[in-house]
Coordinates of C-alpha atoms and ligand atoms in Angstrom, one line a residue:
M1 CA 42.6 120.1 108.4
N2 CA 43.8 119.5 111.6
W3 CA 44.7 116.9 114.3
N4 CA 41.3 117.2 116.0
K5 CA 39.4 116.7 113.0
F6 CA 41.6 113.7 111.7
V7 CA 40.9 112.1 115.2
R8 CA 37.2 112.3 114.7
R9 CA 37.1 111.4 111.0
G10 CA 39.3 108.6 112.0
F11 CA 36.6 107.2 114.3
Q12 CA 34.0 107.9 111.7
R13 CA 35.6 106.1 108.9
R14 CA 36.3 103.1 111.3
R15 CA 32.4 103.1 111.6
R16 CA 31.5 101.0 108.5
G17 CA 28.2 99.0 107.5
P18 CA 25.7 98.1 110.3
E19 CA 27.5 100.0 113.1
R20 CA 27.4 103.3 111.2
A21 CA 23.9 102.5 110.0
A22 CA 23.0 101.9 113.4
L23 CA 24.4 105.1 114.6
L24 CA 22.4 107.2 112.0
V25 CA 19.3 105.4 113.1
V26 CA 19.8 106.5 116.5
F27 CA 20.8 110.2 115.5
L28 CA 17.9 110.3 113.1
V29 CA 15.5 108.9 115.7
C30 CA 16.9 111.2 118.2
S31 CA 16.8 114.2 116.0
L32 CA 13.2 113.8 114.4
R33 CA 9.8 113.0 115.7
A34 CA 8.2 109.5 114.8
D35 CA 6.6 111.1 111.7
G36 CA 9.2 113.1 110.4
P37 CA 10.2 116.5 110.5
P38 CA 8.8 119.2 112.5
A39 CA 6.1 121.3 110.6
W40 CA 8.0 124.4 110.7
T41 CA 10.5 123.1 108.3
N42 CA 7.4 122.7 105.8
E43 CA 7.4 126.3 105.2
Y44 CA 11.0 126.4 103.9
Q45 CA 10.4 123.7 101.2
P46 CA 10.0 126.3 98.6
A47 CA 12.8 128.6 99.5
A48 CA 15.2 125.1 99.7
A49 CA 14.0 124.0 96.4
R50 CA 15.1 127.4 95.0
L51 CA 18.3 127.4 96.7
I52 CA 19.2 123.8 95.6
S53 CA 17.9 124.5 91.8
E54 CA 20.0 127.8 91.8
A55 CA 23.0 126.4 93.1
T56 CA 23.2 123.2 91.1
R57 CA 21.9 124.7 87.6
D58 CA 25.5 125.5 86.3
Q59 CA 29.2 124.9 86.9
F60 CA 29.7 128.3 88.9
A61 CA 31.4 127.1 91.8
W62 CA 33.5 124.7 89.9
N63 CA 34.7 127.4 87.5
R64 CA 35.4 129.7 90.4
L65 CA 37.9 127.4 92.1
A66 CA 39.4 126.4 89.2
T67 CA 40.0 130.4 88.7
L68 CA 41.7 130.1 92.3
T69 CA 43.6 126.7 92.1
D70 CA 44.8 127.5 88.8
S71 CA 45.6 131.4 88.2
V72 CA 46.5 131.7 92.1
G73 CA 47.7 128.6 92.8
N74 CA 48.7 126.9 96.4
R75 CA 48.7 129.2 99.1
L76 CA 50.7 128.5 102.1
S77 CA 50.6 131.1 104.8
G78 CA 53.2 134.0 104.2
S79 CA 52.9 133.4 100.4
P80 CA 52.5 135.7 97.8
Q81 CA 49.9 133.6 96.3
L82 CA 47.9 133.4 99.9
D83 CA 48.2 137.3 99.8
R84 CA 46.7 137.2 95.9
A85 CA 43.8 135.0 97.0
I86 CA 42.8 137.1 100.0
I87 CA 42.5 140.3 97.3
W88 CA 40.8 138.0 95.1
A89 CA 38.3 136.3 97.4
A90 CA 37.2 139.7 98.5
G91 CA 36.8 140.8 94.9
E92 CA 34.4 137.9 94.2
M93 CA 32.7 138.7 97.0
K94 CA 31.9 142.1 96.4
R95 CA 31.1 141.1 92.6
D96 CA 28.3 138.8 94.2
G97 CA 27.1 141.7 95.8
L98 CA 27.7 141.0 99.3
E99 CA 27.8 143.6 102.2
N100 CA 30.5 144.5 104.8
V101 CA 32.9 142.9 102.4
H102 CA 36.7 143.1 104.3
T103 CA 39.7 141.8 105.4
E104 CA 40.7 141.0 109.0
K105 CA 44.2 141.4 109.9
V106 CA 45.9 138.1 111.4
M107 CA 50.0 137.6 111.6
V108 CA 50.9 134.2 110.7
P109 CA 54.1 131.8 110.7
K110 CA 56.3 131.7 107.4
W111 CA 57.4 128.6 106.5
V112 CA 59.6 128.6 103.6
R113 CA 60.4 125.0 101.8
G114 CA 62.9 126.1 99.5
A115 CA 65.0 123.2 97.4
E116 CA 64.9 119.8 98.8
S117 CA 66.0 116.4 97.7
A118 CA 66.7 113.1 99.3
E119 CA 68.6 110.0 97.9
I120 CA 70.0 106.7 98.6
V121 CA 73.3 106.8 97.7
T122 CA 74.4 103.0 99.2
P123 CA 74.1 100.5 98.1
S124 CA 72.7 101.7 94.8
H125 CA 71.5 105.0 93.8
H126 CA 68.0 106.0 94.1
F127 CA 66.2 109.3 94.3
L128 CA 63.5 109.2 96.7
A129 CA 60.1 110.8 96.1
M130 CA 60.0 113.1 99.2
L131 CA 58.4 116.4 100.6
G132 CA 59.8 118.1 103.9
L133 CA 57.5 118.4 106.7
G134 CA 55.8 121.8 107.3
G135 CA 57.9 123.5 110.1
S136 CA 60.8 121.3 109.6
V137 CA 64.4 122.5 109.9
G138 CA 66.6 122.6 106.8
T139 CA 70.1 120.7 106.6
P140 CA 73.7 122.0 106.7
K141 CA 74.3 123.5 103.4
E142 CA 76.3 121.0 102.2
G143 CA 73.4 118.4 103.0
L144 CA 73.7 115.4 105.5
E145 CA 74.5 111.7 105.0
A146 CA 73.8 109.1 107.3
P147 CA 72.9 105.2 107.7
V148 CA 69.0 104.4 107.9
V149 CA 67.6 102.5 110.8
V150 CA 64.0 101.4 110.1
V151 CA 61.6 101.2 112.7
H152 CA 57.8 100.4 112.8
G153 CA 56.4 102.5 115.7
F154 CA 57.5 104.5 118.6
E155 CA 57.8 101.2 120.9
E156 CA 60.3 99.8 118.3
L157 CA 62.1 103.2 118.1
E158 CA 62.4 102.9 121.9
A159 CA 63.7 99.5 122.0
H160 CA 66.3 100.8 119.6
A161 CA 67.2 103.8 121.0
S162 CA 70.9 102.7 121.4
E163 CA 71.2 102.2 117.7
L164 CA 70.0 105.5 116.7
H165 CA 72.7 107.9 117.5
G166 CA 74.0 109.6 114.1
R167 CA 71.3 108.0 112.1
I168 CA 68.5 108.6 109.9
V169 CA 65.2 107.1 111.5
L170 CA 62.8 105.6 109.0
L171 CA 59.4 105.4 110.6
N172 CA 57.6 103.0 108.2
V173 CA 54.2 102.3 109.4
A174 CA 51.5 101.4 106.9
F175 CA 48.7 103.7 107.1
T176 CA 45.7 102.7 108.8
N177 CA 43.5 106.0 109.2
Y178 CA 44.5 109.6 110.0
P179 CA 44.9 109.9 114.0
E180 CA 46.8 106.4 114.2
T181 CA 49.0 107.2 111.7
S182 CA 49.6 110.9 111.7
R183 CA 51.2 110.9 115.2
Y184 CA 54.3 109.8 113.4
R185 CA 54.3 112.6 111.4
R186 CA 53.7 115.1 114.1
A187 CA 55.9 113.4 116.9
G188 CA 58.6 111.4 115.1
A189 CA 61.3 114.0 114.4
S190 CA 61.6 114.7 118.0
R191 CA 61.2 111.0 119.4
A192 CA 64.1 110.0 117.4
A193 CA 66.2 113.3 117.9
R194 CA 66.0 112.3 121.8
H195 CA 68.5 109.5 121.0
G196 CA 70.6 111.3 118.6
A197 CA 68.9 110.7 115.3
V198 CA 70.5 113.2 112.8
A199 CA 66.9 113.2 110.3
V200 CA 63.9 111.5 110.1
L201 CA 62.0 110.0 107.3
V202 CA 58.2 108.9 107.7
R203 CA 56.5 106.7 105.4
S204 CA 53.6 109.0 103.8
I205 CA 50.1 109.4 105.9
G206 CA 47.9 108.1 103.2
P207 CA 46.9 105.1 100.8
D208 CA 49.8 103.5 99.2
G209 CA 50.2 104.4 95.3
L210 CA 51.6 106.1 92.8
R211 CA 54.8 107.1 94.7
L212 CA 53.1 110.5 95.8
P213 CA 54.6 111.8 99.1
H214 CA 52.1 113.8 101.6
T215 CA 53.4 116.6 103.8
G216 CA 51.7 118.2 107.0
A217 CA 52.7 119.9 109.6
L218 CA 55.1 118.6 112.4
D219 CA 55.5 119.7 115.9
Y220 CA 58.9 119.8 117.7
A221 CA 59.0 118.9 121.3
A222 CA 60.6 121.7 123.6
G223 CA 64.0 121.2 124.7
V224 CA 64.7 118.6 122.2
A225 CA 67.2 119.1 118.9
R226 CA 65.2 119.9 116.0
I227 CA 66.3 117.6 113.3
P228 CA 65.0 117.6 109.7
A229 CA 61.9 115.8 108.8
V230 CA 60.5 114.3 105.6
A231 CA 57.8 112.4 104.4
V232 CA 58.7 109.8 101.6
S233 CA 56.5 108.0 99.2
S234 CA 55.5 104.5 100.6
E235 CA 56.8 102.8 97.5
D236 CA 60.2 104.2 98.7
A237 CA 60.2 103.3 102.5
D238 CA 59.6 99.8 101.2
L239 CA 62.4 100.1 99.4
I240 CA 64.7 101.2 101.8
E241 CA 62.9 98.4 104.1
R242 CA 63.8 95.6 101.9
M243 CA 67.4 96.5 101.6
T244 CA 67.8 96.5 105.4
S245 CA 65.9 93.3 105.9
R246 CA 68.6 91.9 103.8
H247 CA 71.1 93.4 106.1
E248 CA 72.3 95.8 103.5
N249 CA 73.7 98.9 104.8
V250 CA 71.5 101.6 103.4
V251 CA 73.0 105.2 103.3
V252 CA 70.5 108.5 102.7
R253 CA 72.1 112.0 101.5
L254 CA 69.5 114.8 102.5
K255 CA 69.7 118.3 101.5
M256 CA 66.8 120.7 102.4
D257 CA 66.6 124.3 102.5
A258 CA 64.0 124.5 104.7
H259 CA 63.5 127.5 107.1
T260 CA 61.3 129.8 109.2
E261 CA 61.2 133.4 109.0
P262 CA 59.5 135.9 111.1
D263 CA 55.7 136.2 111.3
V264 CA 54.0 138.0 108.4
E265 CA 50.6 139.9 108.0
S266 CA 47.8 138.0 106.5
A267 CA 44.1 138.0 106.9
N268 CA 40.7 136.7 107.1
V269 CA 38.3 137.5 104.4
V270 CA 34.7 138.1 105.9
G271 CA 31.5 139.1 103.8
E272 CA 28.1 139.4 104.7
L273 CA 24.2 139.3 103.7
R274 CA 22.9 141.3 106.4
G275 CA 19.5 140.1 108.4
R276 CA 16.7 141.6 107.8
E277 CA 15.1 141.4 111.2
L278 CA 17.9 140.8 113.6
P279 CA 21.2 141.5 111.9
D280 CA 22.9 141.3 115.1
E281 CA 22.6 137.7 115.0
I282 CA 24.8 135.6 112.9
V283 CA 25.4 132.6 110.8
V284 CA 28.7 131.9 109.9
V285 CA 29.8 129.8 106.9
S286 CA 33.4 129.1 106.3
G287 CA 36.5 127.4 104.9
H288 CA 40.3 127.9 105.1
L289 CA 42.0 129.9 101.9
D290 CA 45.4 128.8 103.0
S291 CA 46.8 125.5 101.6
W292 CA 50.0 123.4 101.6
D293 CA 52.5 124.6 99.2
V294 CA 52.2 121.6 96.9
G295 CA 49.5 120.5 94.5
A296 CA 46.7 123.5 94.5
G297 CA 44.9 123.2 97.3
A298 CA 41.7 122.4 95.4
T299 CA 40.1 119.8 98.1
D300 CA 42.0 121.2 101.1
D301 CA 40.4 123.6 101.2
G302 CA 39.7 125.7 98.0
G303 CA 36.7 124.1 97.8
G304 CA 35.2 124.7 101.0
C305 CA 36.1 128.2 100.4
V306 CA 33.9 128.6 97.3
V307 CA 30.9 126.5 98.5
A308 CA 30.9 128.8 101.5
M309 CA 30.8 131.8 99.3
E310 CA 28.5 130.3 97.2
A311 CA 25.8 130.0 100.1
L312 CA 25.7 133.9 100.3
R313 CA 25.9 134.4 96.5
V314 CA 22.7 132.1 95.9
M315 CA 20.9 133.6 98.4
K316 CA 21.6 137.1 97.2
K317 CA 20.9 136.3 93.5
L318 CA 17.3 135.0 94.8
G319 CA 16.2 138.0 96.8
L320 CA 16.5 135.3 99.9
R321 CA 17.3 137.8 102.8
P322 CA 17.2 135.9 106.0
R323 CA 15.9 137.1 109.3
R324 CA 19.5 137.0 110.7
T325 CA 22.8 137.8 109.3
V326 CA 24.7 135.4 107.0
R327 CA 28.7 135.7 107.4
V328 CA 31.0 134.3 105.0
V329 CA 34.5 134.0 106.5
L330 CA 37.7 132.5 104.8
W331 CA 39.8 131.5 107.2
T332 CA 44.1 132.1 106.9
N333 CA 46.7 129.9 108.4
E334 CA 44.7 126.6 109.3
E335 CA 47.3 124.3 108.0
N336 CA 50.0 125.5 110.0
G337 CA 49.2 127.4 113.1
T338 CA 45.0 128.1 113.2
R339 CA 46.0 131.9 113.8
G340 CA 42.9 132.9 111.4
G341 CA 40.4 130.8 113.9
T342 CA 42.2 132.2 117.1
A343 CA 42.0 135.9 115.7
Y344 CA 38.7 135.6 115.1
R345 CA 37.6 134.6 118.6
D346 CA 39.7 137.6 119.8
V347 CA 38.3 140.1 117.7
H348 CA 34.6 138.9 117.7
R349 CA 34.6 138.2 121.8
A350 CA 31.9 140.6 122.4
E351 CA 29.2 139.1 119.7
L352 CA 30.4 135.5 120.0
G353 CA 27.2 135.1 122.2
R354 CA 25.1 136.2 119.2
H355 CA 26.5 133.8 116.9
V356 CA 23.6 131.2 116.0
A357 CA 25.8 128.5 114.5
M358 CA 29.3 128.4 112.5
I359 CA 29.7 126.0 109.9
E360 CA 32.9 124.8 108.1
S361 CA 33.7 123.0 105.0
D362 CA 36.9 121.4 105.2
N363 CA 36.2 117.7 104.2
G364 CA 36.5 118.4 100.6
V365 CA 33.7 118.8 98.3
F366 CA 33.0 115.5 96.9
R367 CA 29.6 114.0 97.2
P368 CA 27.7 115.6 100.1
L369 CA 25.9 113.4 102.6
G370 CA 24.9 115.7 105.2
F371 CA 26.5 117.7 108.1
G372 CA 28.2 116.8 111.2
V373 CA 27.1 118.6 114.6
A374 CA 28.6 119.4 118.0
G375 CA 26.1 120.9 120.2
S376 CA 23.3 120.2 122.2
E377 CA 20.6 117.5 121.5
G378 CA 18.1 120.4 120.7
A379 CA 20.9 121.6 118.1
R380 CA 21.3 118.3 116.5
R381 CA 17.5 118.2 116.4
T382 CA 17.1 121.3 114.6
V383 CA 20.1 120.5 112.3
A384 CA 18.6 117.3 111.4
A385 CA 15.2 118.8 110.8
I386 CA 16.6 121.4 108.1
A387 CA 18.8 118.6 106.6
S388 CA 15.5 116.6 105.8
L389 CA 15.3 119.6 103.4
L390 CA 18.3 118.2 101.5
E391 CA 16.8 114.8 100.9
R392 CA 16.5 115.4 97.2
I393 CA 20.2 115.7 96.9
G394 CA 21.1 113.0 99.1
A395 CA 22.6 115.4 102.0
S396 CA 20.3 114.5 104.8
E397 CA 22.3 112.6 107.5
V398 CA 23.3 114.0 110.6
V399 CA 26.2 112.9 112.6
A400 CA 28.4 113.8 115.5
G401 CA 31.0 116.1 114.3
G402 CA 30.9 120.0 113.7
D403 CA 34.5 120.6 115.0
G404 CA 36.3 122.6 112.1
A405 CA 39.7 123.6 112.9
D406 CA 39.2 127.5 112.3
I407 CA 35.2 127.4 114.1
A408 CA 36.8 125.6 117.0
P409 CA 38.3 128.3 118.9
S410 CA 35.2 130.3 118.7
V411 CA 32.8 127.6 119.5
R412 CA 34.6 126.4 122.6
E413 CA 34.8 129.6 124.0
A414 CA 31.2 130.5 123.7
H415 CA 29.7 127.2 123.1
I416 CA 28.2 127.8 119.8
P417 CA 26.5 125.2 117.8
A418 CA 28.8 123.9 115.4
L419 CA 28.4 122.1 112.0
S420 CA 30.6 120.6 109.4
L421 CA 29.9 119.5 105.9
E422 CA 30.1 115.9 105.6
V423 CA 31.1 114.4 102.4
D424 CA 31.9 111.0 100.8
G425 CA 35.7 110.9 102.1
S426 CA 36.8 108.0 100.0
K427 CA 39.1 109.8 97.9
Y428 CA 40.1 112.3 100.3
F429 CA 43.2 110.8 102.0
T430 CA 44.8 109.8 98.6
I431 CA 45.5 113.2 97.7
H432 CA 45.6 115.1 100.9
H433 CA 48.6 117.3 100.9
T434 CA 50.1 116.3 98.1
Q435 CA 50.9 117.3 94.3
A436 CA 47.7 115.6 93.1
D437 CA 45.3 118.0 95.4
T438 CA 44.3 119.7 92.1
I439 CA 40.6 120.6 90.7
D440 CA 40.3 117.4 88.2
K441 CA 39.6 115.4 91.5
I442 CA 36.6 117.8 92.1
D443 CA 33.2 116.8 90.2
P444 CA 31.5 119.9 89.3
V445 CA 27.7 118.2 90.1
E446 CA 28.8 116.8 93.6
M447 CA 30.4 120.3 94.4
S448 CA 27.1 122.1 93.3
K449 CA 25.5 119.8 95.7
C450 CA 27.7 120.8 98.5
A451 CA 27.2 124.3 97.9
A452 CA 23.4 123.6 97.8
A453 CA 23.6 122.1 101.2
M454 CA 25.9 124.7 102.6
A455 CA 23.2 127.4 101.2
V456 CA 20.0 125.6 102.7
M457 CA 21.4 125.1 105.8
A458 CA 22.7 128.5 106.6
Y459 CA 19.3 130.0 105.3
V460 CA 16.9 128.1 107.3
L461 CA 19.2 128.6 110.3
A462 CA 19.5 132.3 109.7
D463 CA 15.7 132.7 109.0
A464 CA 14.2 130.2 111.5
P465 CA 11.9 131.1 114.1
P466 CA 13.2 132.5 117.4
T467 CA 11.4 129.5 119.4
V468 CA 13.5 126.9 117.1
L469 CA 16.7 128.6 117.5
D470 CA 16.0 128.8 121.5
A471 CA 15.6 125.1 121.6
M472 CA 19.3 124.9 120.2
R473 CA 21.0 126.4 123.1
Ligands
ZN1 ZN1 42.0 121.7 105.5

């Protein structure tokens, strides 16, 4: 999941209770005629019912995800596990009977974490629960050691600029929502380095609890020294803060082997169910196959990949071949480069105008609520009409959204209606980018409902009468 999506998610997370309800009403009123969904959707009731019952009849999706997360593991760009996952996914698509299964080469960055540790050495000894931030440089081989200065935001950092030379800066800002706090992870290193800091510790971007550090990408500013950057658990940030607020001199020793190697070859994985009447018109369903190098990338975003694959598997199994082509794309390199998404835009430029819609699932596969949409009012109306077929699984909400990081380059270039699967996000940030992003956090029944929602939305978009789709432009 990337910055843009988080910005939007943050806004959504602030909408609660009556405000959110009011927004939903506005959307639904705008989206449906006064007396319910338009007549054409009724024709899709039987197909939707079959797709839902096939997707939710067993734990197929969860079992497939367990194979990926257990037997392949986490999948950082450039890692052997991501290479294995790409081969595995193409094999699974063939086993599902999909057509035109292939990989599309993408060059991706290769960041390697290596061994890493951080410890308080003065006034007492504590190992810190830490994770280097993605893209960070390492320390000198022997490590580095320096006193810590605690600040609670960029204003305070600037106010203490003269005290930062030769120091390690701890940015101790409590998590509120992602856009507000992830900027400290993104920009903290360069902001501190401008004033001569030698390293930066960032309080983890996520709710407090259980001493769990959260990694994620950073952005070094051009022309500023690159210093090592680390996420520490909220408990450890508070430990340092308590000591410094007692005017104790806190010294931290940091050792990191992190480094960046030359770009390596990776790939997007693509499979299709070719359309029976208009095969050149395309609906894309997708998730990103890469993950961070901690945990197992179950929620971010192995689950999204599997439910996108499920949409086609279930259609194929039921013999439901839509009018247009449904294409599943499993993106590479969402987490630290979005090269998969940009490569798709470049390679498929000539046919982007024939993309009817692009859907990405990258919000987790918890209890599905419905879809986020970016596009015209007509697109929102059409999606809301189709989502009404998902009422029985509680997934008929339609909200503003649709800004998946990987579909974004194509969507922007060709003004393609964009959809995001929206789910109950209450657990998402607790495990986001941590060792705890494992399949035990995912409920098989909720996941199967996500698969059902993806299948119905993709099928009806791909099969809808041309007049309906014309209204989406
Ligand atoms: Zn993601």
